[in-house]
Amino acid sequence: MNTEKAAYFDSQVDSEWASREYSDDELQRIDRMLRLAQWTPDMRILEPGCGTGRLTEILGDRCGNTGFILAADISEHMTRAARARLGRRRNVKVECEALENLPLVDEEFDLVVCHQVFPHFEDKEKALGILSTVLKPLGKLVLFHFMSSSEINDMHRKTDPSVMADSLPERETMRLMIHAAGFTIDLLEDDERGYLLIATRGRSTE
Ligand SMILES: C[S@@+](CC[C@H](N)C(=O)[O-])C[C@H]1O[C@@H](n2cnc3c(N)ncnc32)[C@H](O)[C@@H]1O
């Protein structure tokens, strides 16, 4: 685990970007993302980089008792905030651990949602390899941001040294990386409405 990065995100737990509730517009974008990812309430979902658990809570509420969400974050403070938010929900588990170190089982999940975390993975090929391995065949991978890649990369360059170099790869590099990890890209949007990549493990049925 990158301890400098974890310490930086610890320091951000009460910041506006990490803790305020989603706006109506953001909630609509989350709805759209889940619809396009063909989300269903019975899915087993992995959410690395869950932060304070805002999306986790939405996923947990929508799954009811039929689905399951494993959320994880490298920041102890973020993890604590997420656990406090999520209470005793039986369908959600929150781990304080890097994606790269989680004890995961092959083909365990139907859906992986990386919400505003992909730039922070140190070794993106390795992270994609893990995500491919833990998804069931035809499982869905989502990389989702409220900002475009250029806005994200620009913002990180002006932030803390621990995240300054964290970026979303440019479109063609990302396509190659996703394909090399065994995914078919269903959708890749990158504009003023944000960044949304949805991919299927293996060959898409569409
Ligand atoms: C920009 S925040 C996004 C948090 C949350 N998903 C949201 O949208 O509010 C990125 C989060 O990813 C976590 N993170 C960074 N690298 C990680 C890794 N390798 N595995 C798991 N979590 C990681 C950070 O601690 C931080 O809480």
PDB file of C-alpha atoms and ligand atoms in Angstrom:
ATOM      1  CA  MET A   1       0.000   0.000   0.000  1.00  0.00           C
ATOM      2  CA  ASN A   2       1.218   3.525  -0.798  1.00  0.00           C
ATOM      3  CA  THR A   3       1.334   5.071   2.684  1.00  0.00           C
ATOM      4  CA  GLU A   4       1.829   8.663   1.450  1.00  0.00           C
ATOM      5  CA  LYS A   5      -1.272   8.370  -0.698  1.00  0.00           C
ATOM      6  CA  ALA A   6      -3.262   6.769   2.113  1.00  0.00           C
ATOM      7  CA  ALA A   7      -2.206   9.597   4.463  1.00  0.00           C
ATOM      8  CA  TYR A   8      -3.235  12.189   1.890  1.00  0.00           C
ATOM      9  CA  PHE A   9      -6.686  10.637   1.506  1.00  0.00           C
ATOM     10  CA  ASP A  10      -6.944  10.350   5.312  1.00  0.00           C
ATOM     11  CA  SER A  11      -6.523  14.129   5.407  1.00  0.00           C
ATOM     12  CA  GLN A  12      -9.332  14.558   2.863  1.00  0.00           C
ATOM     13  CA  VAL A  13     -12.075  12.678   4.699  1.00  0.00           C
ATOM     14  CA  ASP A  14     -13.970  15.821   5.775  1.00  0.00           C
ATOM     15  CA  SER A  15     -13.321  17.742   2.578  1.00  0.00           C
ATOM     16  CA  GLU A  16     -16.250  18.872   0.508  1.00  0.00           C
ATOM     17  CA  TRP A  17     -15.436  16.621  -2.454  1.00  0.00           C
ATOM     18  CA  ALA A  18     -15.314  13.503  -0.265  1.00  0.00           C
ATOM     19  CA  SER A  19     -18.124  14.055   2.177  1.00  0.00           C
ATOM     20  CA  ARG A  20     -20.929  16.185   0.750  1.00  0.00           C
ATOM     21  CA  GLU A  21     -24.019  14.399  -0.511  1.00  0.00           C
ATOM     22  CA  TYR A  22     -24.384  13.938  -4.268  1.00  0.00           C
ATOM     23  CA  SER A  23     -26.293  16.598  -6.178  1.00  0.00           C
ATOM     24  CA  ASP A  24     -29.420  15.673  -8.166  1.00  0.00           C
ATOM     25  CA  ASP A  25     -27.361  15.884 -11.347  1.00  0.00           C
ATOM     26  CA  GLU A  26     -24.724  13.486  -9.948  1.00  0.00           C
ATOM     27  CA  LEU A  27     -27.476  11.089  -8.813  1.00  0.00           C
ATOM     28  CA  GLN A  28     -28.883  11.111 -12.341  1.00  0.00           C
ATOM     29  CA  ARG A  29     -25.447  10.324 -13.743  1.00  0.00           C
ATOM     30  CA  ILE A  30     -25.091   7.435 -11.277  1.00  0.00           C
ATOM     31  CA  ASP A  31     -28.513   6.129 -12.377  1.00  0.00           C
ATOM     32  CA  ARG A  32     -27.433   6.311 -15.998  1.00  0.00           C
ATOM     33  CA  MET A  33     -24.102   4.589 -15.262  1.00  0.00           C
ATOM     34  CA  LEU A  34     -25.873   1.708 -13.487  1.00  0.00           C
ATOM     35  CA  ARG A  35     -28.419   1.392 -16.290  1.00  0.00           C
ATOM     36  CA  LEU A  36     -25.726   1.279 -18.967  1.00  0.00           C
ATOM     37  CA  ALA A  37     -23.754  -1.278 -16.902  1.00  0.00           C
ATOM     38  CA  GLN A  38     -26.906  -3.431 -16.851  1.00  0.00           C
ATOM     39  CA  TRP A  39     -26.946  -3.409 -13.060  1.00  0.00           C
ATOM     40  CA  THR A  40     -29.469  -5.690 -11.372  1.00  0.00           C
ATOM     41  CA  PRO A  41     -30.240  -5.914  -7.613  1.00  0.00           C
ATOM     42  CA  ASP A  42     -28.899  -9.456  -7.256  1.00  0.00           C
ATOM     43  CA  MET A  43     -25.374  -8.570  -8.398  1.00  0.00           C
ATOM     44  CA  ARG A  44     -22.193  -9.144  -6.403  1.00  0.00           C
ATOM     45  CA  ILE A  45     -20.303  -5.866  -6.731  1.00  0.00           C
ATOM     46  CA  LEU A  46     -16.706  -4.875  -5.985  1.00  0.00           C
ATOM     47  CA  GLU A  47     -16.103  -1.178  -5.328  1.00  0.00           C
ATOM     48  CA  PRO A  48     -12.406  -0.360  -4.790  1.00  0.00           C
ATOM     49  CA  GLY A  49     -11.658   3.179  -3.611  1.00  0.00           C
ATOM     50  CA  CYS A  50     -15.046   3.601  -1.920  1.00  0.00           C
ATOM     51  CA  GLY A  51     -14.009   6.745  -0.034  1.00  0.00           C
ATOM     52  CA  THR A  52     -16.680   7.778   2.488  1.00  0.00           C
ATOM     53  CA  GLY A  53     -19.105   5.234   1.025  1.00  0.00           C
ATOM     54  CA  ARG A  54     -21.517   7.541  -0.768  1.00  0.00           C
ATOM     55  CA  LEU A  55     -21.888   5.322  -3.828  1.00  0.00           C
ATOM     56  CA  THR A  56     -21.638   2.204  -1.656  1.00  0.00           C
ATOM     57  CA  GLU A  57     -24.705   3.362   0.271  1.00  0.00           C
ATOM     58  CA  ILE A  58     -26.688   3.813  -2.942  1.00  0.00           C
ATOM     59  CA  LEU A  59     -25.640   0.375  -4.177  1.00  0.00           C
ATOM     60  CA  GLY A  60     -26.420  -1.200  -0.794  1.00  0.00           C
ATOM     61  CA  ASP A  61     -29.874   0.395  -0.625  1.00  0.00           C
ATOM     62  CA  ARG A  62     -30.735  -0.691  -4.146  1.00  0.00           C
ATOM     63  CA  CYS A  63     -29.503  -4.257  -3.727  1.00  0.00           C
ATOM     64  CA  GLY A  64     -31.686  -4.874  -0.703  1.00  0.00           C
ATOM     65  CA  ASN A  65     -30.909  -8.328   0.612  1.00  0.00           C
ATOM     66  CA  THR A  66     -30.422  -9.941  -2.785  1.00  0.00           C
ATOM     67  CA  GLY A  67     -27.026  -8.585  -3.807  1.00  0.00           C
ATOM     68  CA  PHE A  68     -23.690  -7.972  -2.082  1.00  0.00           C
ATOM     69  CA  ILE A  69     -21.111  -5.169  -2.195  1.00  0.00           C
ATOM     70  CA  LEU A  70     -17.474  -5.458  -1.166  1.00  0.00           C
ATOM     71  CA  ALA A  71     -16.099  -1.930  -0.792  1.00  0.00           C
ATOM     72  CA  ALA A  72     -12.451  -1.187  -0.028  1.00  0.00           C
ATOM     73  CA  ASP A  73     -10.194   1.790   0.461  1.00  0.00           C
ATOM     74  CA  ILE A  74      -6.556   2.340   1.426  1.00  0.00           C
ATOM     75  CA  SER A  75      -7.457   5.216   3.754  1.00  0.00           C
ATOM     76  CA  GLU A  76      -8.332   4.294   7.324  1.00  0.00           C
ATOM     77  CA  HIS A  77     -10.245   7.534   7.807  1.00  0.00           C
ATOM     78  CA  MET A  78     -12.273   7.044   4.615  1.00  0.00           C
ATOM     79  CA  THR A  79     -12.988   3.449   5.588  1.00  0.00           C
ATOM     80  CA  ARG A  80     -14.141   4.505   9.048  1.00  0.00           C
ATOM     81  CA  ALA A  81     -16.451   7.137   7.548  1.00  0.00           C
ATOM     82  CA  ALA A  82     -17.843   4.583   5.090  1.00  0.00           C
ATOM     83  CA  ARG A  83     -18.523   2.078   7.877  1.00  0.00           C
ATOM     84  CA  ALA A  84     -20.270   4.764   9.944  1.00  0.00           C
ATOM     85  CA  ARG A  85     -22.421   5.714   6.945  1.00  0.00           C
ATOM     86  CA  LEU A  86     -23.306   2.153   6.063  1.00  0.00           C
ATOM     87  CA  GLY A  87     -24.164   0.984   9.584  1.00  0.00           C
ATOM     88  CA  ARG A  88     -25.023  -2.666   9.998  1.00  0.00           C
ATOM     89  CA  ARG A  89     -26.141  -3.472   6.478  1.00  0.00           C
ATOM     90  CA  ARG A  90     -25.743  -7.207   5.938  1.00  0.00           C
ATOM     91  CA  ASN A  91     -25.217  -6.858   2.203  1.00  0.00           C
ATOM     92  CA  VAL A  92     -22.152  -4.585   2.411  1.00  0.00           C
ATOM     93  CA  LYS A  93     -18.632  -5.219   3.684  1.00  0.00           C
ATOM     94  CA  VAL A  94     -15.995  -2.468   3.908  1.00  0.00           C
ATOM     95  CA  GLU A  95     -12.305  -3.363   4.022  1.00  0.00           C
ATOM     96  CA  CYS A  96      -9.390  -1.009   4.702  1.00  0.00           C
ATOM     97  CA  GLU A  97      -7.141  -2.452   2.006  1.00  0.00           C
ATOM     98  CA  ALA A  98      -5.707  -1.678  -1.402  1.00  0.00           C
ATOM     99  CA  LEU A  99      -7.393  -3.400  -4.321  1.00  0.00           C
ATOM    100  CA  GLU A 100      -4.034  -5.027  -5.046  1.00  0.00           C
ATOM    101  CA  ASN A 101      -3.935  -6.689  -1.593  1.00  0.00           C
ATOM    102  CA  LEU A 102      -7.551  -7.788  -1.164  1.00  0.00           C
ATOM    103  CA  PRO A 103      -7.960 -11.553  -0.715  1.00  0.00           C
ATOM    104  CA  LEU A 104     -10.321 -12.104  -3.642  1.00  0.00           C
ATOM    105  CA  VAL A 105     -11.617 -15.257  -5.281  1.00  0.00           C
ATOM    106  CA  ASP A 106     -11.573 -15.748  -9.065  1.00  0.00           C
ATOM    107  CA  GLU A 107     -14.843 -15.001 -10.860  1.00  0.00           C
ATOM    108  CA  GLU A 108     -16.459 -13.755  -7.651  1.00  0.00           C
ATOM    109  CA  PHE A 109     -18.187 -10.602  -8.931  1.00  0.00           C
ATOM    110  CA  ASP A 110     -20.757  -9.572 -11.539  1.00  0.00           C
ATOM    111  CA  LEU A 111     -19.778  -5.910 -11.556  1.00  0.00           C
ATOM    112  CA  VAL A 112     -16.779  -3.785 -10.578  1.00  0.00           C
ATOM    113  CA  VAL A 113     -17.342  -0.058 -10.119  1.00  0.00           C
ATOM    114  CA  CYS A 114     -14.225   2.126  -9.935  1.00  0.00           C
ATOM    115  CA  HIS A 115     -15.676   5.495  -9.034  1.00  0.00           C
ATOM    116  CA  GLN A 116     -13.000   8.175  -9.215  1.00  0.00           C
ATOM    117  CA  VAL A 117     -10.195   5.794  -8.254  1.00  0.00           C
ATOM    118  CA  PHE A 118      -8.638   4.378 -11.427  1.00  0.00           C
ATOM    119  CA  PRO A 119      -6.025   7.182 -11.795  1.00  0.00           C
ATOM    120  CA  HIS A 120      -4.776   6.333  -8.299  1.00  0.00           C
ATOM    121  CA  PHE A 121      -3.849   2.707  -9.035  1.00  0.00           C
ATOM    122  CA  GLU A 122      -0.036   2.572  -9.085  1.00  0.00           C
ATOM    123  CA  ASP A 123       0.162  -0.201 -11.673  1.00  0.00           C
ATOM    124  CA  LYS A 124      -2.882   0.063 -13.895  1.00  0.00           C
ATOM    125  CA  GLU A 125      -2.182  -3.084 -15.923  1.00  0.00           C
ATOM    126  CA  LYS A 126      -1.896  -5.064 -12.705  1.00  0.00           C
ATOM    127  CA  ALA A 127      -5.117  -3.541 -11.341  1.00  0.00           C
ATOM    128  CA  LEU A 128      -6.983  -4.374 -14.560  1.00  0.00           C
ATOM    129  CA  GLY A 129      -5.617  -7.906 -14.423  1.00  0.00           C
ATOM    130  CA  ILE A 130      -7.007  -8.327 -10.904  1.00  0.00           C
ATOM    131  CA  LEU A 131     -10.360  -6.855 -11.898  1.00  0.00           C
ATOM    132  CA  SER A 132     -10.584  -9.162 -14.898  1.00  0.00           C
ATOM    133  CA  THR A 133      -9.745 -12.224 -12.793  1.00  0.00           C
ATOM    134  CA  VAL A 134     -12.332 -11.507 -10.103  1.00  0.00           C
ATOM    135  CA  LEU A 135     -15.135 -10.788 -12.566  1.00  0.00           C
ATOM    136  CA  LYS A 136     -17.312 -13.605 -13.844  1.00  0.00           C
ATOM    137  CA  PRO A 137     -17.241 -14.182 -17.614  1.00  0.00           C
ATOM    138  CA  LEU A 138     -19.326 -11.373 -19.173  1.00  0.00           C
ATOM    139  CA  GLY A 139     -19.097  -9.443 -15.900  1.00  0.00           C
ATOM    140  CA  LYS A 140     -18.967  -5.658 -16.247  1.00  0.00           C
ATOM    141  CA  LEU A 141     -16.186  -3.232 -15.397  1.00  0.00           C
ATOM    142  CA  VAL A 142     -17.060   0.452 -14.916  1.00  0.00           C
ATOM    143  CA  LEU A 143     -14.606   3.345 -14.661  1.00  0.00           C
ATOM    144  CA  PHE A 144     -16.680   6.363 -13.727  1.00  0.00           C
ATOM    145  CA  HIS A 145     -15.831  10.015 -13.009  1.00  0.00           C
ATOM    146  CA  PHE A 146     -17.876  13.177 -12.758  1.00  0.00           C
ATOM    147  CA  MET A 147     -15.143  15.010 -14.700  1.00  0.00           C
ATOM    148  CA  SER A 148     -13.449  14.480 -18.056  1.00  0.00           C
ATOM    149  CA  SER A 149      -9.953  12.937 -18.162  1.00  0.00           C
ATOM    150  CA  SER A 150      -8.351  16.284 -18.976  1.00  0.00           C
ATOM    151  CA  GLU A 151     -10.036  17.952 -15.996  1.00  0.00           C
ATOM    152  CA  ILE A 152      -9.063  15.079 -13.688  1.00  0.00           C
ATOM    153  CA  ASN A 153      -5.443  14.988 -14.841  1.00  0.00           C
ATOM    154  CA  ASP A 154      -5.162  18.756 -14.581  1.00  0.00           C
ATOM    155  CA  MET A 155      -6.662  18.746 -11.079  1.00  0.00           C
ATOM    156  CA  HIS A 156      -4.277  16.035  -9.866  1.00  0.00           C
ATOM    157  CA  ARG A 157      -1.255  17.911 -11.210  1.00  0.00           C
ATOM    158  CA  LYS A 158      -2.173  20.800  -8.898  1.00  0.00           C
ATOM    159  CA  THR A 159      -2.887  18.633  -5.846  1.00  0.00           C
ATOM    160  CA  ASP A 160      -0.758  16.824  -3.277  1.00  0.00           C
ATOM    161  CA  PRO A 161       2.614  15.331  -4.375  1.00  0.00           C
ATOM    162  CA  SER A 162       1.285  11.838  -3.547  1.00  0.00           C
ATOM    163  CA  VAL A 163      -1.360  12.074  -6.303  1.00  0.00           C
ATOM    164  CA  MET A 164       0.229  14.614  -8.647  1.00  0.00           C
ATOM    165  CA  ALA A 165       1.239  11.985 -11.208  1.00  0.00           C
ATOM    166  CA  ASP A 166      -2.043  10.035 -10.978  1.00  0.00           C
ATOM    167  CA  SER A 167      -3.841  10.260 -14.286  1.00  0.00           C
ATOM    168  CA  LEU A 168      -6.319   8.652 -16.606  1.00  0.00           C
ATOM    169  CA  PRO A 169      -4.437   7.320 -19.648  1.00  0.00           C
ATOM    170  CA  GLU A 170      -5.348   8.851 -22.980  1.00  0.00           C
ATOM    171  CA  ARG A 171      -8.038   7.078 -24.986  1.00  0.00           C
ATOM    172  CA  GLU A 172      -5.914   4.791 -27.189  1.00  0.00           C
ATOM    173  CA  THR A 173      -3.629   3.725 -24.325  1.00  0.00           C
ATOM    174  CA  MET A 174      -6.692   2.944 -22.254  1.00  0.00           C
ATOM    175  CA  ARG A 175      -8.261   0.913 -25.068  1.00  0.00           C
ATOM    176  CA  LEU A 176      -5.100  -1.178 -25.393  1.00  0.00           C
ATOM    177  CA  MET A 177      -4.816  -1.712 -21.641  1.00  0.00           C
ATOM    178  CA  ILE A 178      -8.456  -2.738 -21.307  1.00  0.00           C
ATOM    179  CA  HIS A 179      -8.250  -5.154 -24.228  1.00  0.00           C
ATOM    180  CA  ALA A 180      -4.980  -6.633 -22.948  1.00  0.00           C
ATOM    181  CA  ALA A 181      -6.723  -7.420 -19.651  1.00  0.00           C
ATOM    182  CA  GLY A 182      -9.358  -9.454 -21.499  1.00  0.00           C
ATOM    183  CA  PHE A 183     -12.212  -6.968 -21.754  1.00  0.00           C
ATOM    184  CA  THR A 184     -14.357  -5.766 -24.640  1.00  0.00           C
ATOM    185  CA  ILE A 185     -15.170  -2.069 -24.421  1.00  0.00           C
ATOM    186  CA  ASP A 186     -18.924  -1.397 -24.583  1.00  0.00           C
ATOM    187  CA  LEU A 187     -18.736   2.360 -24.114  1.00  0.00           C
ATOM    188  CA  LEU A 188     -16.094   5.040 -23.635  1.00  0.00           C
ATOM    189  CA  GLU A 189     -17.299   8.596 -23.054  1.00  0.00           C
ATOM    190  CA  ASP A 190     -14.922  11.383 -22.099  1.00  0.00           C
ATOM    191  CA  ASP A 191     -16.372  14.887 -22.268  1.00  0.00           C
ATOM    192  CA  GLU A 192     -17.741  17.742 -20.183  1.00  0.00           C
ATOM    193  CA  ARG A 193     -20.361  15.367 -18.702  1.00  0.00           C
ATOM    194  CA  GLY A 194     -17.582  13.212 -17.242  1.00  0.00           C
ATOM    195  CA  TYR A 195     -15.706   9.991 -17.947  1.00  0.00           C
ATOM    196  CA  LEU A 196     -17.490   6.673 -18.344  1.00  0.00           C
ATOM    197  CA  LEU A 197     -15.907   3.466 -19.542  1.00  0.00           C
ATOM    198  CA  ILE A 198     -17.934   0.264 -19.466  1.00  0.00           C
ATOM    199  CA  ALA A 199     -16.336  -3.002 -20.517  1.00  0.00           C
ATOM    200  CA  THR A 200     -17.357  -6.655 -20.518  1.00  0.00           C
ATOM    201  CA  ARG A 201     -15.037  -9.419 -19.411  1.00  0.00           C
ATOM    202  CA  GLY A 202     -14.502 -11.565 -22.466  1.00  0.00           C
ATOM    203  CA  ARG A 203     -16.586 -11.079 -25.590  1.00  0.00           C
ATOM    204  CA  SER A 204     -19.573  -8.810 -25.343  1.00  0.00           C
ATOM    205  CA  THR A 205     -22.914 -10.409 -26.179  1.00  0.00           C
ATOM    206  CA  GLU A 206     -24.015  -7.203 -27.922  1.00  0.00           C
TER     207      GLU A 206
HETATM  208  C1  LIG B   1     -10.828  10.455  -5.351  1.00  0.00           C
HETATM  209  S1  LIG B   1     -11.200   9.345  -4.070  1.00  0.00           S
HETATM  210  C2  LIG B   1     -12.800   8.755  -4.564  1.00  0.00           C
HETATM  211  C3  LIG B   1     -13.602   8.194  -3.407  1.00  0.00           C
HETATM  212  C4  LIG B   1     -15.024   7.805  -3.755  1.00  0.00           C
HETATM  213  N1  LIG B   1     -15.073   6.726  -4.714  1.00  0.00           N
HETATM  214  C5  LIG B   1     -15.760   9.027  -4.265  1.00  0.00           C
HETATM  215  O1  LIG B   1     -15.996   9.111  -5.484  1.00  0.00           O
HETATM  216  O2  LIG B   1     -16.059   9.906  -3.447  1.00  0.00           O
HETATM  217  C6  LIG B   1     -10.151   7.955  -4.377  1.00  0.00           C
HETATM  218  C7  LIG B   1     -10.188   6.951  -3.241  1.00  0.00           C
HETATM  219  O3  LIG B   1      -9.470   5.793  -3.658  1.00  0.00           O
HETATM  220  C8  LIG B   1      -8.694   5.323  -2.578  1.00  0.00           C
HETATM  221  N2  LIG B   1      -7.600   4.536  -3.169  1.00  0.00           N
HETATM  222  C9  LIG B   1      -6.482   4.978  -3.802  1.00  0.00           C
HETATM  223  N3  LIG B   1      -5.744   3.961  -4.246  1.00  0.00           N
HETATM  224  C10 LIG B   1      -6.411   2.820  -3.901  1.00  0.00           C
HETATM  225  C11 LIG B   1      -6.138   1.433  -4.079  1.00  0.00           C
HETATM  226  N4  LIG B   1      -5.050   1.005  -4.700  1.00  0.00           N
HETATM  227  N5  LIG B   1      -7.044   0.530  -3.604  1.00  0.00           N
HETATM  228  C12 LIG B   1      -8.159   0.961  -2.969  1.00  0.00           C
HETATM  229  N6  LIG B   1      -8.454   2.261  -2.749  1.00  0.00           N
HETATM  230  C13 LIG B   1      -7.593   3.183  -3.223  1.00  0.00           C
HETATM  231  C14 LIG B   1      -8.276   6.578  -1.828  1.00  0.00           C
HETATM  232  O4  LIG B   1      -7.942   6.339  -0.496  1.00  0.00           O
HETATM  233  C15 LIG B   1      -9.515   7.462  -1.984  1.00  0.00           C
HETATM  234  O5  LIG B   1     -10.416   7.332  -0.892  1.00  0.00           O
END
